[in-house]
């Protein structure tokens, strides 16, 4: 099987132009030294995801790690196939962003039996056996939900509101950010008798579904809706399109709370169309490569690494905020 891997490394080396620059000697060096990381990205559903793929690609390059990148186009079975092909190629480390939490035990047992370490990126899995992965790099989604809820409590105080009715557009069902952004938020707002959730629906983290969800929520609840809490910016921006089509003023008629912090959402916050943006950074590439290097060297790594994240609200001065890069 090693010949397959050698061919792949030669091919990767050719792709980055090493052949043309220095001839075959350098390619041979690469073959001897370059470490190979197989990464299964779950899809391209949002700007967040595109930013994340770019971050992983750039970081692999700058760490001198050869990257075998596969896009699963939103299907778990494609991710499982990708992981199986990484095992067949005998990559040094396997990494992937699990689209949902369940259903990984079999393929990860195969990786473990092949002696290949695994880094989960962005999302977690649900398993009885934590030894099936070595490390997780990604946000603390529960805290993101808590931050969204805390903003709303603060907003209710400032408005001296005695009742605010919320509709929630959640992310992909059974995905870690969908589950935890829901839980963290409800652990805060359900304690506050002013904050009433009318309904939670799933928009699958897609802008198009954010539109559909907002349309049917408006049909059902009309002007009862005071707040939209949406689990990602893509769905939020879709919902805003619908509100504007229907003559409503987002940020004023309906308070908007969103998660991710992509440039378009920050622009919306600055324009007064969004009231609160909870940051979730996709810039995880360097953290992943640092862990991969340690695992490749046989060193111990922390089981969980969370990046630092913040909240941006209508009450903050955002004039110094650097361009987001996603
Ligand atoms: O919030 C959303 C994306 O898993 C944190 O997935 C990620 C989420 C992110 O599509 O925009």
PDB file of N, CA and C in Angstrom, residues 7 15 56 63 67 92 123-124 126 130 161 173 186 190 201 206 209 216 227 234 298 324:
ATOM      1  N   UNK A   7       3.047   7.725  -4.438  1.00  0.00           N
ATOM      2  CA  UNK A   7       2.514   8.367  -5.645  1.00  0.00           C
ATOM      3  C   UNK A   7       1.757   9.630  -5.282  1.00  0.00           C
ATOM      4  N   UNK A  15       1.830  19.395  -7.546  1.00  0.00           N
ATOM      5  CA  UNK A  15       0.788  20.418  -7.493  1.00  0.00           C
ATOM      6  C   UNK A  15       1.319  21.715  -6.915  1.00  0.00           C
ATOM      7  N   UNK A  56      -7.509  26.171   6.817  1.00  0.00           N
ATOM      8  CA  UNK A  56      -6.834  24.863   6.899  1.00  0.00           C
ATOM      9  C   UNK A  56      -5.806  24.742   5.769  1.00  0.00           C
ATOM     10  N   UNK A  63       2.889  25.315   7.356  1.00  0.00           N
ATOM     11  CA  UNK A  63       3.555  24.366   8.264  1.00  0.00           C
ATOM     12  C   UNK A  63       4.298  23.272   7.496  1.00  0.00           C
ATOM     13  N   UNK A  67      -1.447  18.303   2.279  1.00  0.00           N
ATOM     14  CA  UNK A  67      -2.862  18.188   2.654  1.00  0.00           C
ATOM     15  C   UNK A  67      -3.625  17.405   1.596  1.00  0.00           C
ATOM     16  N   UNK A  92      -0.557  10.446   7.808  1.00  0.00           N
ATOM     17  CA  UNK A  92       0.024  10.498   9.160  1.00  0.00           C
ATOM     18  C   UNK A  92      -1.012  10.893  10.200  1.00  0.00           C
ATOM     19  N   UNK A 123     -16.490  20.544  14.833  1.00  0.00           N
ATOM     20  CA  UNK A 123     -17.622  19.894  15.496  1.00  0.00           C
ATOM     21  C   UNK A 123     -17.188  18.618  16.210  1.00  0.00           C
ATOM     22  N   UNK A 124     -17.978  18.222  17.200  1.00  0.00           N
ATOM     23  CA  UNK A 124     -17.658  17.041  18.003  1.00  0.00           C
ATOM     24  C   UNK A 124     -18.449  15.813  17.523  1.00  0.00           C
ATOM     25  N   UNK A 126     -20.432  12.102  19.025  1.00  0.00           N
ATOM     26  CA  UNK A 126     -20.984  11.458  20.202  1.00  0.00           C
ATOM     27  C   UNK A 126     -20.512  10.012  20.176  1.00  0.00           C
ATOM     28  N   UNK A 130     -14.008   7.608  24.032  1.00  0.00           N
ATOM     29  CA  UNK A 130     -13.265   8.839  23.731  1.00  0.00           C
ATOM     30  C   UNK A 130     -11.889   8.588  23.130  1.00  0.00           C
ATOM     31  N   UNK A 161     -38.595  46.070  28.775  1.00  0.00           N
ATOM     32  CA  UNK A 161     -39.656  45.231  28.191  1.00  0.00           C
ATOM     33  C   UNK A 161     -40.204  44.295  29.256  1.00  0.00           C
ATOM     34  N   UNK A 173     -29.673  19.707  12.332  1.00  0.00           N
ATOM     35  CA  UNK A 173     -30.096  18.839  13.422  1.00  0.00           C
ATOM     36  C   UNK A 173     -29.000  17.834  13.767  1.00  0.00           C
ATOM     37  N   UNK A 186     -31.055  28.508  25.747  1.00  0.00           N
ATOM     38  CA  UNK A 186     -32.255  28.231  26.551  1.00  0.00           C
ATOM     39  C   UNK A 186     -31.944  28.162  28.029  1.00  0.00           C
ATOM     40  N   UNK A 190     -34.700  30.738  29.280  1.00  0.00           N
ATOM     41  CA  UNK A 190     -35.828  30.041  29.915  1.00  0.00           C
ATOM     42  C   UNK A 190     -35.929  30.354  31.412  1.00  0.00           C
ATOM     43  N   UNK A 201     -37.129  26.199  14.778  1.00  0.00           N
ATOM     44  CA  UNK A 201     -37.170  25.379  13.555  1.00  0.00           C
ATOM     45  C   UNK A 201     -35.723  25.199  13.068  1.00  0.00           C
ATOM     46  N   UNK A 206     -28.233  27.000   6.199  1.00  0.00           N
ATOM     47  CA  UNK A 206     -28.240  27.461   4.805  1.00  0.00           C
ATOM     48  C   UNK A 206     -29.015  28.771   4.669  1.00  0.00           C
ATOM     49  N   UNK A 209     -32.506  28.238   3.328  1.00  0.00           N
ATOM     50  CA  UNK A 209     -33.472  27.700   4.296  1.00  0.00           C
ATOM     51  C   UNK A 209     -33.817  28.746   5.357  1.00  0.00           C
ATOM     52  N   UNK A 216     -42.178  31.183   6.803  1.00  0.00           N
ATOM     53  CA  UNK A 216     -43.272  30.437   7.456  1.00  0.00           C
ATOM     54  C   UNK A 216     -43.462  30.892   8.910  1.00  0.00           C
ATOM     55  N   UNK A 227     -38.236  38.935  18.441  1.00  0.00           N
ATOM     56  CA  UNK A 227     -36.804  38.593  18.357  1.00  0.00           C
ATOM     57  C   UNK A 227     -36.597  37.416  17.410  1.00  0.00           C
ATOM     58  N   UNK A 234     -25.493  33.063   7.790  1.00  0.00           N
ATOM     59  CA  UNK A 234     -26.097  32.788   6.489  1.00  0.00           C
ATOM     60  C   UNK A 234     -27.623  32.770   6.612  1.00  0.00           C
ATOM     61  N   UNK A 298       4.677  12.033  17.819  1.00  0.00           N
ATOM     62  CA  UNK A 298       4.387  11.109  18.917  1.00  0.00           C
ATOM     63  C   UNK A 298       4.232  11.794  20.265  1.00  0.00           C
ATOM     64  N   UNK A 324     -12.891  40.993   8.815  1.00  0.00           N
ATOM     65  CA  UNK A 324     -13.068  39.664   9.404  1.00  0.00           C
ATOM     66  C   UNK A 324     -12.333  38.560   8.639  1.00  0.00           C
TER      67      UNK A 324
END
